[in-house]
PDB file of C-alpha atoms and ligand atoms in Angstrom:
ATOM      1  CA  MET A   1    -106.752  79.302-119.024  1.00 35.00           C
ATOM      2  CA  THR A   2    -108.340  78.858-115.633  1.00 36.00           C
ATOM      3  CA  VAL A   3    -112.112  78.929-115.749  1.00 38.00           C
ATOM      4  CA  LYS A   4    -113.672  82.036-114.268  1.00 38.00           C
ATOM      5  CA  LYS A   5    -116.011  81.148-111.503  1.00 42.00           C
ATOM      6  CA  ALA A   6    -118.787  82.982-109.757  1.00 42.00           C
ATOM      7  CA  PRO A   7    -117.741  84.820-106.605  1.00 43.00           C
ATOM      8  CA  GLY A   8    -116.899  82.241-104.019  1.00 46.00           C
ATOM      9  CA  LYS A   9    -117.636  81.974-100.369  1.00 46.00           C
ATOM     10  CA  SER A  10    -115.114  84.685 -99.541  1.00 44.00           C
ATOM     11  CA  TYR A  11    -117.363  87.260-101.186  1.00 45.00           C
ATOM     12  CA  ARG A  12    -120.529  86.282 -99.402  1.00 51.00           C
ATOM     13  CA  LYS A  13    -121.757  88.736 -96.883  1.00 59.00           C
ATOM     14  CA  GLY A  14    -122.975  87.127 -93.750  1.00 72.00           C
ATOM     15  CA  ILE A  15    -123.756  87.699 -90.152  1.00 84.00           C
ATOM     16  CA  THR A  16    -121.288  87.303 -87.328  1.00 89.00           C
ATOM     17  CA  MET A  17    -121.338  84.465 -84.816  1.00 90.00           C
ATOM     18  CA  LEU A  18    -122.504  86.899 -82.181  1.00 93.00           C
ATOM     19  CA  GLU A  19    -125.426  88.006 -84.349  1.00 92.00           C
ATOM     20  CA  LEU A  20    -126.276  84.385 -85.043  1.00 93.00           C
ATOM     21  CA  ALA A  21    -126.299  83.583 -81.338  1.00 94.00           C
ATOM     22  CA  GLU A  22    -128.590  86.551 -80.700  1.00 95.00           C
ATOM     23  CA  LYS A  23    -130.896  85.646 -83.582  1.00 94.00           C
ATOM     24  CA  PHE A  24    -131.344  82.098 -82.267  1.00 95.00           C
ATOM     25  CA  PRO A  25    -131.462  82.265 -78.482  1.00 96.00           C
ATOM     26  CA  ASP A  26    -133.579  79.083 -78.190  1.00 96.00           C
ATOM     27  CA  GLU A  27    -135.013  76.040 -79.995  1.00 94.00           C
ATOM     28  CA  GLU A  28    -138.258  77.816 -80.805  1.00 93.00           C
ATOM     29  CA  SER A  29    -136.549  80.630 -82.717  1.00 96.00           C
ATOM     30  CA  ALA A  30    -134.552  78.114 -84.739  1.00 95.00           C
ATOM     31  CA  ARG A  31    -137.624  75.985 -85.494  1.00 94.00           C
ATOM     32  CA  LEU A  32    -139.564  79.056 -86.657  1.00 93.00           C
ATOM     33  CA  TRP A  33    -136.665  80.024 -88.919  1.00 93.00           C
ATOM     34  CA  PHE A  34    -136.721  76.588 -90.605  1.00 93.00           C
ATOM     35  CA  GLU A  35    -140.496  76.821 -90.959  1.00 94.00           C
ATOM     36  CA  GLU A  36    -140.199  80.238 -92.634  1.00 92.00           C
ATOM     37  CA  LYS A  37    -137.543  78.985 -95.048  1.00 89.00           C
ATOM     38  CA  ILE A  38    -139.100  75.633 -95.870  1.00 90.00           C
ATOM     39  CA  TRP A  39    -142.700  76.866 -95.975  1.00 93.00           C
ATOM     40  CA  ALA A  40    -142.025  80.224 -97.609  1.00 89.00           C
ATOM     41  CA  ASP A  41    -145.381  80.010 -99.412  1.00 90.00           C
ATOM     42  CA  GLY A  42    -147.276  78.898 -96.356  1.00 93.00           C
ATOM     43  CA  ARG A  43    -147.297  75.697 -94.362  1.00 95.00           C
ATOM     44  CA  CYS A  44    -148.164  72.629 -96.366  1.00 94.00           C
ATOM     45  CA  CYS A  45    -148.220  68.890 -95.831  1.00 94.00           C
ATOM     46  CA  PRO A  46    -144.921  67.288 -96.957  1.00 92.00           C
ATOM     47  CA  ARG A  47    -146.756  64.068 -97.888  1.00 91.00           C
ATOM     48  CA  CYS A  48    -149.679  65.273-100.023  1.00 93.00           C
ATOM     49  CA  GLY A  49    -148.945  68.981-100.459  1.00 92.00           C
ATOM     50  CA  SER A  50    -152.259  70.053 -98.946  1.00 95.00           C
ATOM     51  CA  LYS A  51    -152.481  73.409 -97.208  1.00 95.00           C
ATOM     52  CA  LYS A  52    -155.361  72.220 -95.058  1.00 96.00           C
ATOM     53  CA  THR A  53    -153.250  71.839 -91.966  1.00 96.00           C
ATOM     54  CA  SER A  54    -153.632  72.720 -88.334  1.00 96.00           C
ATOM     55  CA  GLU A  55    -151.552  72.785 -85.193  1.00 95.00           C
ATOM     56  CA  ALA A  56    -151.638  69.592 -83.176  1.00 94.00           C
ATOM     57  CA  SER A  57    -150.664  68.637 -79.657  1.00 92.00           C
ATOM     58  CA  HIS A  58    -148.278  65.888 -80.816  1.00 86.00           C
ATOM     59  CA  ALA A  59    -144.888  66.492 -79.163  1.00 82.00           C
ATOM     60  CA  LYS A  60    -142.592  65.684 -82.119  1.00 85.00           C
ATOM     61  CA  MET A  61    -145.066  66.321 -84.949  1.00 91.00           C
ATOM     62  CA  PRO A  62    -146.768  69.639 -84.174  1.00 93.00           C
ATOM     63  CA  TYR A  63    -148.980  69.766 -87.306  1.00 96.00           C
ATOM     64  CA  TRP A  64    -151.854  67.749 -88.683  1.00 96.00           C
ATOM     65  CA  CYS A  65    -152.920  67.378 -92.308  1.00 96.00           C
ATOM     66  CA  THR A  66    -156.681  67.083 -92.644  1.00 96.00           C
ATOM     67  CA  ASP A  67    -156.414  65.696 -96.182  1.00 95.00           C
ATOM     68  CA  CYS A  68    -154.080  62.720 -95.742  1.00 95.00           C
ATOM     69  CA  ARG A  69    -154.765  62.567 -92.019  1.00 95.00           C
ATOM     70  CA  SER A  70    -151.198  62.460 -90.757  1.00 94.00           C
ATOM     71  CA  TYR A  71    -148.968  64.365 -88.371  1.00 95.00           C
ATOM     72  CA  PHE A  72    -145.909  66.163 -89.623  1.00 95.00           C
ATOM     73  CA  SER A  73    -143.211  68.629 -88.627  1.00 94.00           C
ATOM     74  CA  VAL A  74    -140.924  70.939 -90.547  1.00 93.00           C
ATOM     75  CA  ARG A  75    -138.355  68.120 -90.473  1.00 93.00           C
ATOM     76  CA  THR A  76    -140.553  65.737 -92.466  1.00 91.00           C
ATOM     77  CA  GLY A  77    -139.179  65.291 -95.970  1.00 87.00           C
ATOM     78  CA  THR A  78    -136.313  67.772 -95.536  1.00 87.00           C
ATOM     79  CA  LEU A  79    -132.616  67.582 -94.739  1.00 85.00           C
ATOM     80  CA  LEU A  80    -133.555  67.521 -91.057  1.00 87.00           C
ATOM     81  CA  GLU A  81    -135.601  64.326 -91.340  1.00 85.00           C
ATOM     82  CA  SER A  82    -134.994  61.409 -88.965  1.00 72.00           C
ATOM     83  CA  SER A  83    -132.510  63.416 -86.982  1.00 78.00           C
ATOM     84  CA  LYS A  84    -132.589  63.966 -83.256  1.00 86.00           C
ATOM     85  CA  VAL A  85    -130.276  66.934 -83.542  1.00 94.00           C
ATOM     86  CA  SER A  86    -131.821  70.168 -82.290  1.00 95.00           C
ATOM     87  CA  PHE A  87    -132.850  72.929 -84.688  1.00 95.00           C
ATOM     88  CA  ARG A  88    -130.302  75.236 -83.110  1.00 96.00           C
ATOM     89  CA  LYS A  89    -127.463  72.818 -83.835  1.00 96.00           C
ATOM     90  CA  TRP A  90    -128.641  72.539 -87.423  1.00 95.00           C
ATOM     91  CA  VAL A  91    -128.633  76.323 -87.720  1.00 94.00           C
ATOM     92  CA  TRP A  92    -125.064  76.446 -86.425  1.00 95.00           C
ATOM     93  CA  ALA A  93    -123.918  73.606 -88.653  1.00 94.00           C
ATOM     94  CA  ILE A  94    -125.364  75.347 -91.718  1.00 92.00           C
ATOM     95  CA  TYR A  95    -123.780  78.625 -90.659  1.00 92.00           C
ATOM     96  CA  LEU A  96    -120.356  77.040 -90.155  1.00 92.00           C
ATOM     97  CA  HIS A  97    -120.600  75.206 -93.470  1.00 89.00           C
ATOM     98  CA  LEU A  98    -121.603  78.298 -95.439  1.00 85.00           C
ATOM     99  CA  THR A  99    -119.096  80.665 -93.881  1.00 86.00           C
ATOM    100  CA  SER A 100    -116.041  78.434 -93.820  1.00 83.00           C
ATOM    101  CA  LEU A 101    -113.935  79.153 -96.889  1.00 76.00           C
ATOM    102  CA  LYS A 102    -112.270  75.769 -96.917  1.00 78.00           C
ATOM    103  CA  GLY A 103    -115.294  73.855 -95.683  1.00 81.00           C
ATOM    104  CA  VAL A 104    -115.911  72.488 -92.221  1.00 89.00           C
ATOM    105  CA  SER A 105    -114.784  68.998 -91.238  1.00 92.00           C
ATOM    106  CA  SER A 106    -116.902  66.567 -89.248  1.00 94.00           C
ATOM    107  CA  MET A 107    -114.251  66.668 -86.511  1.00 94.00           C
ATOM    108  CA  LYS A 108    -114.505  70.434 -86.189  1.00 94.00           C
ATOM    109  CA  LEU A 109    -118.308  70.376 -86.235  1.00 95.00           C
ATOM    110  CA  HIS A 110    -118.298  67.632 -83.607  1.00 96.00           C
ATOM    111  CA  ARG A 111    -116.238  69.874 -81.321  1.00 96.00           C
ATOM    112  CA  ASP A 112    -117.984  73.156 -82.158  1.00 95.00           C
ATOM    113  CA  ILE A 113    -121.612  72.149 -81.680  1.00 96.00           C
ATOM    114  CA  GLY A 114    -121.343  69.107 -79.423  1.00 96.00           C
ATOM    115  CA  VAL A 115    -122.610  66.217 -81.527  1.00 95.00           C
ATOM    116  CA  SER A 116    -120.795  62.930 -82.128  1.00 95.00           C
ATOM    117  CA  GLN A 117    -118.383  62.856 -85.047  1.00 94.00           C
ATOM    118  CA  PRO A 118    -120.538  60.378 -87.054  1.00 93.00           C
ATOM    119  CA  THR A 119    -123.557  62.633 -86.503  1.00 94.00           C
ATOM    120  CA  ALA A 120    -121.524  65.648 -87.638  1.00 94.00           C
ATOM    121  CA  TRP A 121    -120.477  63.731 -90.753  1.00 92.00           C
ATOM    122  CA  TYR A 122    -124.091  62.828 -91.514  1.00 92.00           C
ATOM    123  CA  MET A 123    -125.220  66.442 -91.005  1.00 93.00           C
ATOM    124  CA  LEU A 124    -122.543  67.753 -93.351  1.00 91.00           C
ATOM    125  CA  GLN A 125    -123.536  65.271 -96.057  1.00 88.00           C
ATOM    126  CA  ARG A 126    -127.110  66.501 -95.811  1.00 88.00           C
ATOM    127  CA  ILE A 127    -126.182  70.168 -95.713  1.00 89.00           C
ATOM    128  CA  ARG A 128    -123.880  69.835 -98.722  1.00 85.00           C
ATOM    129  CA  LYS A 129    -126.656  68.131-100.651  1.00 82.00           C
ATOM    130  CA  ALA A 130    -129.178  70.811 -99.720  1.00 82.00           C
ATOM    131  CA  PHE A 131    -126.918  73.828-100.274  1.00 78.00           C
ATOM    132  CA  GLU A 132    -124.687  72.620-103.087  1.00 72.00           C
ATOM    133  CA  ASP A 133    -124.217  75.402-105.613  1.00 62.00           C
ATOM    134  CA  ASP A 134    -121.789  73.589-107.898  1.00 58.00           C
ATOM    135  CA  ASP A 135    -123.012  71.044-110.418  1.00 59.00           C
ATOM    136  CA  GLU A 136    -120.397  68.539-109.367  1.00 68.00           C
ATOM    137  CA  PRO A 137    -120.551  67.246-105.808  1.00 71.00           C
ATOM    138  CA  PRO A 138    -117.164  67.346-104.087  1.00 82.00           C
ATOM    139  CA  PHE A 139    -115.025  64.231-103.794  1.00 88.00           C
ATOM    140  CA  ASP A 140    -115.210  62.362-100.512  1.00 86.00           C
ATOM    141  CA  GLY A 141    -113.387  59.308 -99.188  1.00 91.00           C
ATOM    142  CA  GLU A 142    -109.893  58.733-100.592  1.00 94.00           C
ATOM    143  CA  VAL A 143    -108.589  60.575-103.651  1.00 94.00           C
ATOM    144  CA  GLU A 144    -105.317  60.700-105.567  1.00 95.00           C
ATOM    145  CA  VAL A 145    -104.098  64.017-106.978  1.00 94.00           C
ATOM    146  CA  ASP A 146    -101.440  64.353-109.641  1.00 91.00           C
ATOM    147  CA  GLU A 147    -100.195  66.800-112.247  1.00 89.00           C
ATOM    148  CA  SER A 148     -99.402  65.992-115.850  1.00 86.00           C
ATOM    149  CA  TYR A 149     -97.865  68.006-118.681  1.00 84.00           C
ATOM    150  CA  PHE A 150     -98.771  67.858-122.333  1.00 80.00           C
ATOM    151  CA  GLY A 151     -97.309  69.132-125.591  1.00 77.00           C
ATOM    152  CA  GLY A 152     -94.899  72.029-125.947  1.00 64.00           C
ATOM    153  CA  LYS A 153     -91.854  70.447-127.553  1.00 59.00           C
ATOM    154  CA  GLU A 154     -89.599  73.453-126.991  1.00 54.00           C
ATOM    155  CA  ALA A 155     -86.668  71.920-128.827  1.00 53.00           C
ATOM    156  CA  ASN A 156     -88.649  71.857-132.082  1.00 54.00           C
ATOM    157  CA  LYS A 157     -89.699  75.502-131.958  1.00 54.00           C
ATOM    158  CA  HIS A 158     -87.876  78.268-133.771  1.00 56.00           C
ATOM    159  CA  ALA A 159     -85.325  79.942-131.499  1.00 54.00           C
ATOM    160  CA  ASP A 160     -87.216  83.242-131.106  1.00 54.00           C
ATOM    161  CA  LYS A 161     -90.392  81.406-130.095  1.00 55.00           C
ATOM    162  CA  LYS A 162     -88.722  79.383-127.408  1.00 54.00           C
ATOM    163  CA  LEU A 163     -89.544  80.215-123.853  1.00 56.00           C
ATOM    164  CA  ASN A 164     -86.721  81.270-121.631  1.00 51.00           C
ATOM    165  CA  ALA A 165     -86.293  78.531-119.135  1.00 47.00           C
ATOM    166  CA  GLY A 166     -84.385  75.417-118.678  1.00 46.00           C
ATOM    167  CA  ARG A 167     -87.053  73.361-116.944  1.00 52.00           C
ATOM    168  CA  GLY A 168     -88.679  70.472-118.698  1.00 58.00           C
ATOM    169  CA  THR A 169     -92.226  71.614-118.059  1.00 63.00           C
ATOM    170  CA  VAL A 170     -91.990  75.092-119.541  1.00 66.00           C
ATOM    171  CA  GLY A 171     -94.163  75.730-122.583  1.00 71.00           C
ATOM    172  CA  LYS A 172     -96.269  72.676-121.853  1.00 79.00           C
ATOM    173  CA  THR A 173     -99.841  72.605-120.742  1.00 84.00           C
ATOM    174  CA  ALA A 174    -100.279  71.589-117.135  1.00 87.00           C
ATOM    175  CA  VAL A 175    -103.275  69.581-116.031  1.00 89.00           C
ATOM    176  CA  VAL A 176    -104.080  68.753-112.443  1.00 91.00           C
ATOM    177  CA  GLY A 177    -106.258  65.740-111.943  1.00 92.00           C
ATOM    178  CA  MET A 178    -108.042  63.999-109.117  1.00 93.00           C
ATOM    179  CA  LYS A 179    -109.256  60.408-108.969  1.00 93.00           C
ATOM    180  CA  SER A 180    -111.464  58.814-106.370  1.00 92.00           C
ATOM    181  CA  ARG A 181    -110.091  55.549-105.012  1.00 92.00           C
ATOM    182  CA  ASP A 182    -113.631  54.487-104.125  1.00 89.00           C
ATOM    183  CA  THR A 183    -115.570  55.286-107.305  1.00 88.00           C
ATOM    184  CA  ASN A 184    -112.798  55.901-109.896  1.00 87.00           C
ATOM    185  CA  LYS A 185    -114.515  59.208-110.674  1.00 88.00           C
ATOM    186  CA  VAL A 186    -112.046  61.612-112.274  1.00 89.00           C
ATOM    187  CA  GLN A 187    -111.850  65.394-112.357  1.00 86.00           C
ATOM    188  CA  ALA A 188    -109.215  67.339-114.268  1.00 87.00           C
ATOM    189  CA  GLN A 189    -108.476  70.981-114.872  1.00 87.00           C
ATOM    190  CA  VAL A 190    -106.023  72.870-117.039  1.00 86.00           C
ATOM    191  CA  VAL A 191    -103.972  75.233-114.893  1.00 88.00           C
ATOM    192  CA  GLU A 192    -101.654  78.108-115.766  1.00 87.00           C
ATOM    193  CA  ARG A 193     -99.307  77.341-112.923  1.00 87.00           C
ATOM    194  CA  THR A 194     -98.562  74.361-110.755  1.00 88.00           C
ATOM    195  CA  ASP A 195     -97.678  76.419-107.725  1.00 91.00           C
ATOM    196  CA  LYS A 196     -98.848  75.764-104.205  1.00 92.00           C
ATOM    197  CA  GLU A 197    -101.820  78.130-104.338  1.00 92.00           C
ATOM    198  CA  THR A 198    -103.208  76.839-107.647  1.00 91.00           C
ATOM    199  CA  LEU A 199    -102.864  73.162-106.742  1.00 93.00           C
ATOM    200  CA  GLN A 200    -104.227  73.516-103.237  1.00 93.00           C
ATOM    201  CA  ASP A 201    -107.182  75.612-104.451  1.00 91.00           C
ATOM    202  CA  PHE A 202    -108.026  72.849-106.916  1.00 91.00           C
ATOM    203  CA  VAL A 203    -107.950  70.226-104.160  1.00 93.00           C
ATOM    204  CA  VAL A 204    -109.926  72.315-101.665  1.00 91.00           C
ATOM    205  CA  GLU A 205    -112.611  73.243-104.208  1.00 88.00           C
ATOM    206  CA  ASN A 206    -113.191  69.647-105.210  1.00 90.00           C
ATOM    207  CA  THR A 207    -113.078  67.846-101.875  1.00 91.00           C
ATOM    208  CA  THR A 208    -114.774  67.928 -98.510  1.00 89.00           C
ATOM    209  CA  PRO A 209    -112.689  68.558 -95.387  1.00 89.00           C
ATOM    210  CA  ASP A 210    -113.107  64.861 -94.563  1.00 90.00           C
ATOM    211  CA  THR A 211    -111.510  63.712 -97.807  1.00 93.00           C
ATOM    212  CA  ILE A 212    -108.186  61.880 -97.538  1.00 94.00           C
ATOM    213  CA  VAL A 213    -105.837  63.206-100.219  1.00 94.00           C
ATOM    214  CA  TYR A 214    -102.889  61.257-101.640  1.00 95.00           C
ATOM    215  CA  THR A 215    -100.286  63.179-103.641  1.00 93.00           C
ATOM    216  CA  ASP A 216     -96.667  62.711-104.619  1.00 87.00           C
ATOM    217  CA  GLU A 217     -94.064  64.234-102.357  1.00 79.00           C
ATOM    218  CA  ALA A 218     -94.292  67.662-104.019  1.00 78.00           C
ATOM    219  CA  THR A 219     -93.911  70.430-101.481  1.00 85.00           C
ATOM    220  CA  ALA A 220     -96.769  72.243-103.250  1.00 90.00           C
ATOM    221  CA  TYR A 221     -99.140  70.206-101.096  1.00 92.00           C
ATOM    222  CA  SER A 222     -97.550  70.824 -97.732  1.00 90.00           C
ATOM    223  CA  GLY A 223     -99.962  72.538 -95.377  1.00 91.00           C
ATOM    224  CA  LEU A 224    -102.981  71.371 -97.400  1.00 91.00           C
ATOM    225  CA  PRO A 225    -106.050  71.757 -95.127  1.00 89.00           C
ATOM    226  CA  ARG A 226    -107.044  68.118 -95.602  1.00 91.00           C
ATOM    227  CA  VAL A 227    -105.873  64.762 -94.311  1.00 91.00           C
ATOM    228  CA  HIS A 228    -102.881  64.541 -96.616  1.00 92.00           C
ATOM    229  CA  LEU A 229    -100.661  61.555 -97.338  1.00 91.00           C
ATOM    230  CA  ALA A 230     -97.655  61.801 -99.613  1.00 89.00           C
ATOM    231  CA  VAL A 231     -96.655  58.731-101.580  1.00 86.00           C
ATOM    232  CA  GLY A 232     -93.233  58.289-103.147  1.00 75.00           C
ATOM    233  CA  HIS A 233     -92.922  57.943-106.917  1.00 60.00           C
ATOM    234  CA  THR A 234     -91.013  54.928-108.157  1.00 50.00           C
TER     235      THR A 234
HETATM  236 ZN1  LIG B   1    -151.271  65.576 -96.283  1.00 91.02          ZN
END
């Protein structure tokens, strides 16, 4: 009953870190790459859309729009706006985000590319927004995860239709749910199994690596690649 999804990140073919380092040896190469991607149809003014632009001698804003008479750069109006982070660091952050199966945390990005942890967090928010391929944005902040079981009154079924097991959850439908402590947003999914792999995949797919995850003490969540806190059931 699990929903079939499009091939995930594990199927994406990419370049190696070494190739990335060779492709972007300096700031200029990274800036040109962003310009090619963002202005695929030719350079245009981010404010008025005019193509009547020229190169300017302004240090931070290397282009000039002759129509609305303003300077701009490839950062203007994009995910890179109002950021002092170099183009090369952005390239690396995007690479790490897109190639990391379980997502990259702000702490890891902070260490890997040498920006402060708050800056890394801000960059990841922007990158997720720009590259999000799911309809639902992942949960951030603090979330609670729990499993519930519905239906399947085994005792009432005819003997030959009963499932062979003594556990109380057999024959019932399992649902794993997640609730944000900040926004009360809820996400739930019917699952065939409530084993470690199924439950952890659900959590990883729906959260960012900075999400703090509260679960019961079920061992199914041990080793979860998130900040994980177990709370006792009373
Ligand atoms: Zn303009």
